[in-house]
Amino acid sequence: MLVVGGGLYLSFRPQTLLLFHIAGSAGLTETIGQWRELWSGISLPEWVVYSLPGALWVAAYVLLTDLLQADSSREKRLLWTGLIPVIGVGSEVLQATGWLPGTADAADAAAYVLPYLLYLISKHQQRIQRTIDNAVDR
Amino acid sequence: MQLTGKQLTTIIVAIAFIVMAIMTMVVGTDDDQSDDSEKVEKTESTDSLEKSSQNSRDTTVVINKPIEGDPYQELDELIGLGAVKDEVKSLANFVRLQQQRQAKGLKTPKLSYHLVFTGSPGTGKTTVARIVARIYKDLGILKRGHTVETDRSGLVAEYMGQTAIKTNAVVDSALNGVLFIDEAYSLVPEGGAHHDYGQEAISTLLKRMEDDRDRLVVIIAGYPKEMKRFIDSNPGLQSRFTRYIDFPDYTADELVSIFHMYVKKNEYIIGSEADRVLREHLEEVIQRGDRNFGNARYARNLFEKCIQQQANRLSGKKQLTKQELTEITRADLEKSF
């Protein structure tokens, strides 16, 4: 997920991002330029370029944290897994109010929320299934 | 409180993800604090925008997000520019009709959306470029409708091989929007200087205009004569830039209206005596025919000087009335000329 999201940034996003500046300082501008040249003929939908990487970023974090917190209580797990989605949505709010640079976008905010929402739903389904299984076992 | 190994790992993971997010933050871009009531003053104005540096300390690239609102209405509300408004509306009508023809399977000519804006500084070229970007978005030509404003310094680097990289970076930031190149003729110095990388910037730009023809619209702007020389210098430019829009200098009446707009917007008033002096002064300045006269920018600067003079005049006075706080007098004006 992170590789796909990172690839989208590297290949299709404008080079005004901090990561390109850092890469430029590291002397990678030309390499990145050649890489981007490979994809220059491809036109992706706007949501793929601008919102999907955010959704993949949140999904990767949620799944990784869920794995790390597998032994923790449900509350703790939800708290930890929700951290990055909350930061993501918070950053959109801060952008909207002008506290952070960038363009606030409802689609981006939705992209941060959606994977977490799907995660919560799937967890809820698992819980219900476990309750049913336990009842059947008894 | 002691952290377990897993908690510590989770914290490290969270920090790593936050760092990733920081890496994807846009640098060198500022929010456009555009005000709907601010129409003509947006011309050539960068006071609400950040000038970002890319690769060079002298580089100027201004990125404007598309603002909400009806671009057609904003175009109508601009002071003066009658012919420009007609030309932009005519272009929009043409594109709309061709799209309808295309939808019905009828033949459509190959459309070029790139434009050449000719006119003196301060005649509304940048403002109209921003509106055109939003109209193009409305017509479905562009997905985002933002504008990236730059000039030679934003495209040309100091060292060999760097110009293409620099130009590509600016073009990348303009994809799905409009790249506005002010004083584009400066890319080709008069007389054709050796070792000038302007030509490299033009070649890169032309290539990108071809490669990204569905995602990039370029508007080039500058003085009419120089722009003609610039476009004639390269067949690639000639074939791509076929639509010209001329921005005439503002008349004295229009400049007075622009000055009044600033007065009203900033909650000042101007007496009839001062107004007469203002009109006479603007007529005189226009008659002088100075090429570097800033048109709308001149009116804005004059207003700014006036309110500074008013502040100086009233300094030290106590218990100011509302009339005193708002009125721009003849003396304020005359000291500002």
Coordinates of C-alpha atoms in Angstrom, one line a residue:
Chain A
M1 CA 0.0 0.0 0.0
L2 CA 2.8 2.4 1.0
V3 CA 4.7 1.5 -2.2
V4 CA 1.7 2.2 -4.4
G5 CA 0.9 5.5 -2.6
G6 CA 4.5 6.5 -2.6
G7 CA 4.7 5.6 -6.3
L8 CA 1.7 7.8 -7.1
Y9 CA 3.4 10.7 -5.3
L10 CA 6.7 10.2 -7.0
S11 CA 5.3 9.8 -10.4
F12 CA 2.3 12.1 -10.7
R13 CA 2.2 14.7 -8.0
P14 CA 3.6 18.2 -8.6
Q15 CA 7.3 18.6 -7.6
T16 CA 6.4 21.3 -5.1
L17 CA 6.3 18.8 -2.3
L18 CA 8.8 18.7 0.5
L19 CA 9.9 15.2 -0.5
F20 CA 11.0 16.4 -3.9
H21 CA 13.0 19.2 -2.3
I22 CA 14.7 16.8 0.0
A23 CA 15.4 14.4 -2.9
G24 CA 16.8 17.4 -4.8
S25 CA 19.1 18.2 -2.0
A26 CA 20.3 14.6 -2.1
G27 CA 21.1 14.9 -5.8
L28 CA 18.2 12.7 -6.9
T29 CA 16.4 15.3 -9.1
E30 CA 17.6 13.8 -12.3
T31 CA 16.8 10.3 -11.4
I32 CA 13.3 11.3 -10.3
G33 CA 12.9 13.3 -13.5
Q34 CA 13.8 10.2 -15.5
W35 CA 11.4 8.1 -13.5
R36 CA 8.6 10.7 -14.0
E37 CA 9.3 10.8 -17.7
L38 CA 8.4 7.1 -17.8
W39 CA 4.9 7.9 -16.6
S40 CA 4.4 11.2 -18.3
G41 CA 2.2 9.7 -21.1
I42 CA -0.3 8.3 -18.5
S43 CA -3.2 10.3 -17.3
L44 CA -4.8 9.1 -14.1
P45 CA -8.1 10.3 -12.6
E46 CA -7.7 13.2 -10.2
W47 CA -8.9 11.2 -7.2
V48 CA -6.3 8.5 -7.8
V49 CA -3.5 11.0 -7.8
Y50 CA -4.7 13.3 -5.1
S51 CA -6.9 11.2 -2.7
L52 CA -6.0 7.6 -3.1
P53 CA -2.4 7.9 -1.6
G54 CA -3.9 9.3 1.6
A55 CA -6.4 6.4 1.8
L56 CA -3.6 3.9 1.3
W57 CA -1.4 5.7 3.9
V58 CA -4.2 5.4 6.5
A59 CA -5.1 1.8 5.5
A60 CA -1.4 0.8 5.8
Y61 CA -1.2 2.4 9.3
V62 CA -4.4 1.0 10.5
L63 CA -3.6 -2.6 9.5
L64 CA 0.0 -2.4 10.8
T65 CA -1.2 -1.0 14.1
D66 CA -3.9 -3.5 14.4
L67 CA -1.3 -6.2 14.1
L68 CA 0.9 -4.6 16.6
Q69 CA -1.9 -4.1 19.1
A70 CA -3.5 -7.5 18.6
D71 CA -3.0 -8.4 22.2
S72 CA -4.3 -5.1 23.6
S73 CA -7.8 -4.3 24.8
R74 CA -10.4 -3.3 22.2
E75 CA -10.4 0.4 23.4
K76 CA -6.6 0.6 23.2
R77 CA -6.5 -0.9 19.7
L78 CA -9.2 1.5 18.5
L79 CA -7.4 4.5 20.0
W80 CA -4.0 3.6 18.4
T81 CA -5.5 2.7 15.0
G82 CA -7.5 5.9 15.0
L83 CA -4.5 8.1 15.6
I84 CA -3.4 8.7 12.0
P85 CA -6.9 9.0 10.5
V86 CA -7.6 11.7 13.1
I87 CA -4.3 13.5 12.3
G88 CA -5.2 13.2 8.6
V89 CA -8.6 14.8 9.0
G90 CA -7.2 17.3 11.5
S91 CA -4.6 18.4 8.9
E92 CA -7.4 19.0 6.4
V93 CA -9.3 21.1 9.0
L94 CA -6.1 23.1 9.7
Q95 CA -5.5 23.6 6.0
A96 CA -9.1 24.9 5.6
T97 CA -8.5 27.4 8.4
G98 CA -5.2 28.4 6.9
W99 CA -3.0 27.1 9.8
L100 CA -1.3 24.6 7.6
P101 CA -0.2 25.1 4.0
G102 CA -2.0 23.2 1.3
T103 CA -5.4 22.8 -0.2
A104 CA -8.2 21.5 2.1
D105 CA -10.3 19.0 0.2
A106 CA -13.3 17.1 1.4
A107 CA -12.3 14.1 -0.8
D108 CA -8.9 13.9 1.0
A109 CA -10.7 14.0 4.4
A110 CA -13.0 11.2 3.2
A111 CA -10.0 9.2 2.0
Y112 CA -8.6 9.4 5.5
V113 CA -11.8 8.4 7.2
L114 CA -13.0 5.6 4.7
P115 CA -10.2 3.0 5.5
Y116 CA -10.7 3.5 9.2
L117 CA -14.5 3.2 8.8
L118 CA -14.1 0.0 6.8
Y119 CA -11.7 -1.3 9.5
L120 CA -14.2 -0.5 12.3
I121 CA -17.0 -2.2 10.3
S122 CA -14.9 -5.3 9.7
K123 CA -13.9 -5.5 13.4
H124 CA -17.5 -5.1 14.3
Q125 CA -18.5 -8.0 12.0
Q126 CA -15.7 -10.1 13.4
R127 CA -17.0 -9.5 16.9
I128 CA -20.5 -10.4 16.0
Q129 CA -19.3 -13.6 14.3
R130 CA -17.2 -14.5 17.4
T131 CA -20.2 -14.0 19.6
I132 CA -22.3 -16.2 17.4
D133 CA -19.6 -18.8 17.2
N134 CA -19.2 -18.8 21.0
A135 CA -23.0 -19.2 21.5
V136 CA -23.0 -22.1 19.0
D137 CA -20.1 -23.8 20.8
R138 CA -21.9 -23.5 24.1
Chain B
M1 CA 4.6 4.3 33.3
Q2 CA 6.6 1.7 31.5
L3 CA 6.1 1.1 27.8
T4 CA 5.9 -2.4 26.5
G5 CA 7.9 -3.3 23.4
K6 CA 4.7 -3.4 21.3
Q7 CA 3.6 0.0 22.5
L8 CA 7.0 1.5 21.7
T9 CA 6.9 -0.1 18.2
T10 CA 3.4 1.4 17.7
I11 CA 4.6 4.8 18.7
I12 CA 7.6 4.6 16.3
V13 CA 5.2 3.4 13.5
A14 CA 2.9 6.4 14.2
I15 CA 5.8 8.8 14.2
A16 CA 7.1 7.3 10.9
F17 CA 3.6 7.8 9.3
I18 CA 3.5 11.4 10.5
V19 CA 6.9 12.0 9.0
M20 CA 5.6 10.5 5.7
A21 CA 2.7 13.0 5.9
I22 CA 5.1 15.9 6.5
M23 CA 7.2 14.8 3.5
T24 CA 4.1 15.2 1.3
M25 CA 3.4 18.7 2.4
V26 CA 3.5 21.3 -0.3
V27 CA 6.3 23.8 0.2
G28 CA 6.3 27.2 -1.5
T29 CA 2.6 27.3 -1.9
D30 CA 0.3 29.6 -0.1
D31 CA -3.4 29.8 0.2
D32 CA -4.9 32.4 -2.1
Q33 CA -6.6 34.8 0.3
S34 CA -8.7 36.0 -2.6
D35 CA -11.6 38.3 -1.8
D36 CA -14.6 38.1 -4.0
S37 CA -14.8 41.9 -4.0
E38 CA -11.2 42.1 -5.0
K39 CA -11.3 42.1 -8.8
V40 CA -9.0 44.5 -10.6
E41 CA -6.6 44.8 -7.7
K42 CA -5.7 41.2 -8.2
T43 CA -4.0 42.2 -11.4
E44 CA -0.3 41.5 -11.1
S45 CA -0.8 41.6 -7.3
T46 CA 1.1 39.0 -5.3
D47 CA 0.6 40.5 -1.9
S48 CA -1.8 37.8 -0.9
L49 CA 0.4 35.1 -2.4
E50 CA 3.7 33.6 -1.5
K51 CA 6.5 33.8 -3.9
S52 CA 8.2 30.5 -3.7
S53 CA 11.7 29.7 -4.3
Q54 CA 12.5 26.6 -6.4
N55 CA 16.1 25.8 -7.1
S56 CA 17.2 29.4 -7.1
R57 CA 17.0 32.3 -4.8
D58 CA 15.7 34.5 -7.6
T59 CA 13.1 32.1 -8.9
T60 CA 9.5 33.3 -8.8
V61 CA 6.7 30.9 -9.0
V62 CA 3.3 31.7 -7.7
I63 CA 0.7 28.9 -7.3
N64 CA -2.9 30.0 -7.0
K65 CA -5.5 27.5 -6.0
P66 CA -8.8 27.8 -7.9
I67 CA -11.2 29.9 -5.9
E68 CA -14.9 29.3 -5.6
G69 CA -17.5 31.4 -7.3
D70 CA -18.8 32.0 -10.8
P71 CA -15.8 33.0 -13.1
Y72 CA -18.2 34.4 -15.7
Q73 CA -19.7 36.8 -13.2
E74 CA -16.3 37.8 -12.0
L75 CA -15.2 38.5 -15.5
D76 CA -18.3 40.7 -16.0
E77 CA -17.5 42.5 -12.8
L78 CA -14.0 43.5 -13.8
I79 CA -13.7 47.2 -14.5
G80 CA -13.3 48.1 -18.2
L81 CA -11.7 45.4 -20.4
G82 CA -14.8 45.2 -22.6
A83 CA -13.0 43.7 -25.6
V84 CA -11.2 41.2 -23.4
K85 CA -14.4 40.1 -21.8
D86 CA -16.0 39.6 -25.2
E87 CA -13.0 37.6 -26.5
V88 CA -13.0 35.3 -23.5
K89 CA -16.8 34.8 -23.7
S90 CA -16.5 34.1 -27.4
L91 CA -13.8 31.5 -26.7
A92 CA -16.0 29.8 -24.1
N93 CA -19.0 29.8 -26.5
F94 CA -16.9 28.3 -29.2
V95 CA -15.5 25.6 -27.0
R96 CA -18.9 24.8 -25.6
L97 CA -20.4 24.4 -29.1
Q98 CA -17.5 22.3 -30.3
Q99 CA -18.1 20.0 -27.3
Q100 CA -21.8 19.7 -28.3
R101 CA -20.8 18.9 -31.9
Q102 CA -18.4 16.3 -30.7
A103 CA -21.1 14.7 -28.5
K104 CA -23.3 14.4 -31.6
G105 CA -20.4 12.8 -33.6
L106 CA -19.9 15.8 -35.8
K107 CA -16.5 16.9 -37.0
T108 CA -14.7 19.4 -34.8
P109 CA -11.6 21.4 -35.5
K110 CA -8.5 20.7 -33.4
L111 CA -8.8 23.2 -30.6
S112 CA -5.9 25.0 -29.0
Y113 CA -6.6 26.4 -25.6
H114 CA -3.2 28.1 -25.2
L115 CA -3.5 31.9 -25.3
V116 CA -1.3 35.0 -25.8
F117 CA -2.2 38.0 -23.7
T118 CA -0.7 41.2 -25.0
G119 CA -0.7 44.5 -23.1
S120 CA 1.1 46.7 -20.7
P121 CA 1.7 45.8 -17.1
G122 CA -1.3 46.3 -14.8
T123 CA -3.9 45.8 -17.5
G124 CA -5.5 42.7 -16.0
K125 CA -3.7 39.9 -17.7
T126 CA -3.0 37.9 -14.6
T127 CA -6.4 38.4 -13.2
V128 CA -8.1 37.3 -16.5
A129 CA -5.7 34.3 -16.7
R130 CA -6.9 33.2 -13.3
I131 CA -10.5 33.5 -14.5
V132 CA -9.8 31.8 -17.8
A133 CA -8.4 28.8 -15.8
R134 CA -11.6 28.5 -13.9
I135 CA -13.7 28.9 -17.0
Y136 CA -11.7 26.1 -18.6
K137 CA -12.4 24.0 -15.6
D138 CA -16.1 24.8 -15.9
L139 CA -15.9 23.7 -19.5
G140 CA -14.2 20.4 -18.6
I141 CA -11.0 21.3 -20.3
L142 CA -9.0 21.4 -17.1
K143 CA -9.6 19.3 -14.0
R144 CA -8.3 21.6 -11.3
G145 CA -8.4 25.1 -12.8
H146 CA -5.6 26.5 -10.7
T147 CA -2.9 28.8 -12.1
V148 CA 0.8 28.7 -11.7
E149 CA 2.3 32.1 -12.5
T150 CA 5.9 32.5 -13.3
D151 CA 8.4 34.3 -15.5
R152 CA 11.9 33.7 -16.9
S153 CA 13.4 33.3 -13.5
G154 CA 11.0 30.5 -12.6
L155 CA 11.9 28.5 -15.7
V156 CA 15.6 29.2 -16.6
A157 CA 18.4 28.0 -14.4
E158 CA 21.9 29.3 -14.1
Y159 CA 23.8 26.1 -15.0
M160 CA 23.8 23.8 -18.0
G161 CA 21.3 20.9 -17.7
Q162 CA 19.4 22.5 -14.9
T163 CA 16.9 24.5 -17.0
A164 CA 14.9 21.4 -18.2
I165 CA 14.6 20.1 -14.7
K166 CA 13.5 23.5 -13.4
T167 CA 11.0 24.0 -16.3
N168 CA 9.6 20.5 -15.8
A169 CA 9.1 21.1 -12.1
V170 CA 7.1 24.2 -12.8
V171 CA 5.1 22.5 -15.6
D172 CA 4.4 19.6 -13.2
S173 CA 2.9 22.0 -10.7
A174 CA 0.7 23.5 -13.4
L175 CA -0.8 20.2 -14.7
N176 CA -4.6 20.2 -14.8
G177 CA -4.4 24.0 -14.6
V178 CA -3.0 27.0 -16.4
L179 CA 0.7 27.9 -16.6
F180 CA 0.9 31.7 -16.9
I181 CA 4.3 33.0 -18.1
D182 CA 4.6 36.7 -17.7
E183 CA 7.0 38.6 -19.9
A184 CA 7.5 35.3 -21.8
Y185 CA 9.6 37.2 -24.5
S186 CA 12.5 37.4 -21.9
L187 CA 13.1 33.7 -22.6
V188 CA 14.6 34.7 -25.9
P189 CA 16.8 37.8 -25.3
E190 CA 16.8 40.3 -28.1
G191 CA 19.7 39.6 -30.4
G192 CA 19.9 36.0 -29.3
A193 CA 22.6 35.8 -26.6
H194 CA 25.0 32.9 -26.6
H195 CA 24.9 30.5 -23.7
D196 CA 21.4 31.5 -22.8
Y197 CA 19.3 28.7 -21.5
G198 CA 16.0 30.4 -22.4
Q199 CA 15.8 28.3 -25.5
E200 CA 16.2 25.1 -23.5
A201 CA 13.2 26.2 -21.4
I202 CA 11.2 26.8 -24.5
S203 CA 12.1 23.4 -26.0
T204 CA 11.1 21.7 -22.7
L205 CA 7.9 23.7 -22.5
L206 CA 6.9 22.8 -26.1
K207 CA 7.6 19.1 -25.4
R208 CA 5.5 19.2 -22.3
M209 CA 2.7 21.0 -24.1
E210 CA 2.7 18.1 -26.6
D211 CA 3.1 15.3 -24.0
D212 CA 0.5 16.8 -21.6
R213 CA -1.8 18.4 -24.1
D214 CA -4.9 17.2 -22.2
R215 CA -3.6 18.5 -18.9
L216 CA -1.8 21.7 -19.5
V217 CA -2.9 25.1 -20.8
V218 CA -0.2 27.7 -21.2
I219 CA -0.9 31.5 -21.3
I220 CA 2.0 33.7 -22.2
A221 CA 1.9 37.4 -21.6
G222 CA 3.8 40.6 -22.2
Y223 CA 4.1 43.7 -24.3
P224 CA 2.5 43.3 -27.8
K225 CA 5.6 44.0 -29.9
E226 CA 7.9 41.8 -27.8
M227 CA 5.4 39.0 -27.7
K228 CA 5.2 39.0 -31.5
R229 CA 9.0 38.8 -31.8
F230 CA 9.1 36.0 -29.2
I231 CA 6.5 33.9 -31.0
D232 CA 7.9 34.5 -34.4
S233 CA 11.3 33.3 -33.1
N234 CA 10.1 29.7 -33.0
P235 CA 7.8 27.7 -35.3
G236 CA 6.8 25.5 -32.4
L237 CA 5.5 28.5 -30.6
Q238 CA 3.8 29.9 -33.8
S239 CA 1.8 26.7 -34.3
R240 CA 0.7 26.4 -30.7
F241 CA -0.1 30.0 -29.8
T242 CA -2.7 31.1 -32.3
R243 CA -5.2 32.9 -30.2
Y244 CA -4.3 36.4 -29.1
I245 CA -6.2 38.6 -26.6
D246 CA -5.1 42.3 -26.4
F247 CA -5.4 44.1 -23.1
P248 CA -5.7 47.9 -23.7
D249 CA -4.5 50.4 -21.2
Y250 CA -7.1 51.7 -18.8
T251 CA -8.7 55.0 -19.5
A252 CA -8.7 57.8 -16.9
D253 CA -12.3 57.1 -16.0
E254 CA -11.6 53.4 -15.5
L255 CA -8.6 54.2 -13.3
V256 CA -10.8 56.5 -11.2
S257 CA -13.3 53.7 -10.9
I258 CA -10.6 51.4 -9.8
F259 CA -9.4 53.9 -7.2
H260 CA -13.0 54.3 -6.0
M261 CA -13.3 50.6 -5.7
Y262 CA -10.3 50.5 -3.3
V263 CA -11.7 53.5 -1.4
K264 CA -15.0 51.7 -0.9
K265 CA -13.6 48.3 -0.2
N266 CA -11.3 49.8 2.6
E267 CA -14.1 51.9 4.1
Y268 CA -12.7 55.3 3.1
I269 CA -14.4 58.2 1.4
I270 CA -13.1 60.8 -1.0
G271 CA -14.5 64.3 -1.3
S272 CA -15.5 65.8 -4.6
E273 CA -12.6 68.3 -4.6
A274 CA -10.1 65.4 -4.1
D275 CA -11.9 63.4 -6.7
R276 CA -11.5 66.2 -9.3
V277 CA -7.8 66.4 -8.5
L278 CA -7.5 62.6 -8.8
R279 CA -9.2 62.6 -12.2
E280 CA -7.0 65.4 -13.5
H281 CA -3.9 63.7 -12.3
L282 CA -4.7 60.4 -13.9
E283 CA -5.6 62.1 -17.2
E284 CA -2.2 63.8 -17.1
V285 CA -0.3 60.6 -16.3
I286 CA -2.0 58.8 -19.1
Q287 CA -1.3 61.6 -21.5
R288 CA 2.4 61.4 -20.6
G289 CA 2.3 57.9 -22.2
D290 CA 5.0 56.4 -20.0
R291 CA 5.5 52.8 -21.1
N292 CA 6.1 51.7 -17.6
F293 CA 2.9 53.3 -16.2
G294 CA 1.3 50.6 -14.1
N295 CA -2.3 51.1 -15.0
A296 CA -4.5 49.4 -12.3
R297 CA -1.3 48.8 -10.2
Y298 CA -0.7 52.6 -10.3
A299 CA -4.2 53.2 -9.0
R300 CA -3.6 50.7 -6.2
N301 CA -0.3 52.2 -5.3
L302 CA -1.7 55.7 -5.3
F303 CA -4.5 54.6 -3.0
E304 CA -2.0 53.0 -0.6
K305 CA 0.1 56.2 -0.6
C306 CA -3.0 58.3 0.1
I307 CA -4.0 56.4 3.1
Q308 CA -0.5 56.6 4.4
Q309 CA -0.6 60.4 3.9
Q310 CA -3.9 60.5 5.7
A311 CA -2.4 58.7 8.6
N312 CA 0.5 61.1 8.7
R313 CA -1.8 64.1 8.6
L314 CA -3.9 62.8 11.5
S315 CA -1.0 61.7 13.6
G316 CA -0.9 63.5 16.9
K317 CA -4.6 64.4 16.8
K318 CA -6.8 63.1 19.5
Q319 CA -10.5 62.3 19.4
L320 CA -10.8 61.7 15.7
T321 CA -14.3 61.7 14.2
K322 CA -15.5 59.1 11.8
Q323 CA -15.4 61.6 9.0
E324 CA -11.7 62.4 9.8
L325 CA -10.9 58.7 10.0
T326 CA -12.4 57.9 6.6
E327 CA -11.8 60.9 4.4
I328 CA -9.1 61.2 1.9
T329 CA -8.5 64.8 1.2
R330 CA -7.0 66.8 -1.7
A331 CA -3.9 67.3 0.4
D332 CA -3.5 63.6 0.9
L333 CA -3.8 63.0 -2.8
E334 CA -1.4 65.7 -3.8
K335 CA 1.3 64.5 -1.4
S336 CA 0.9 61.1 -2.9
F337 CA 1.6 62.1 -6.6

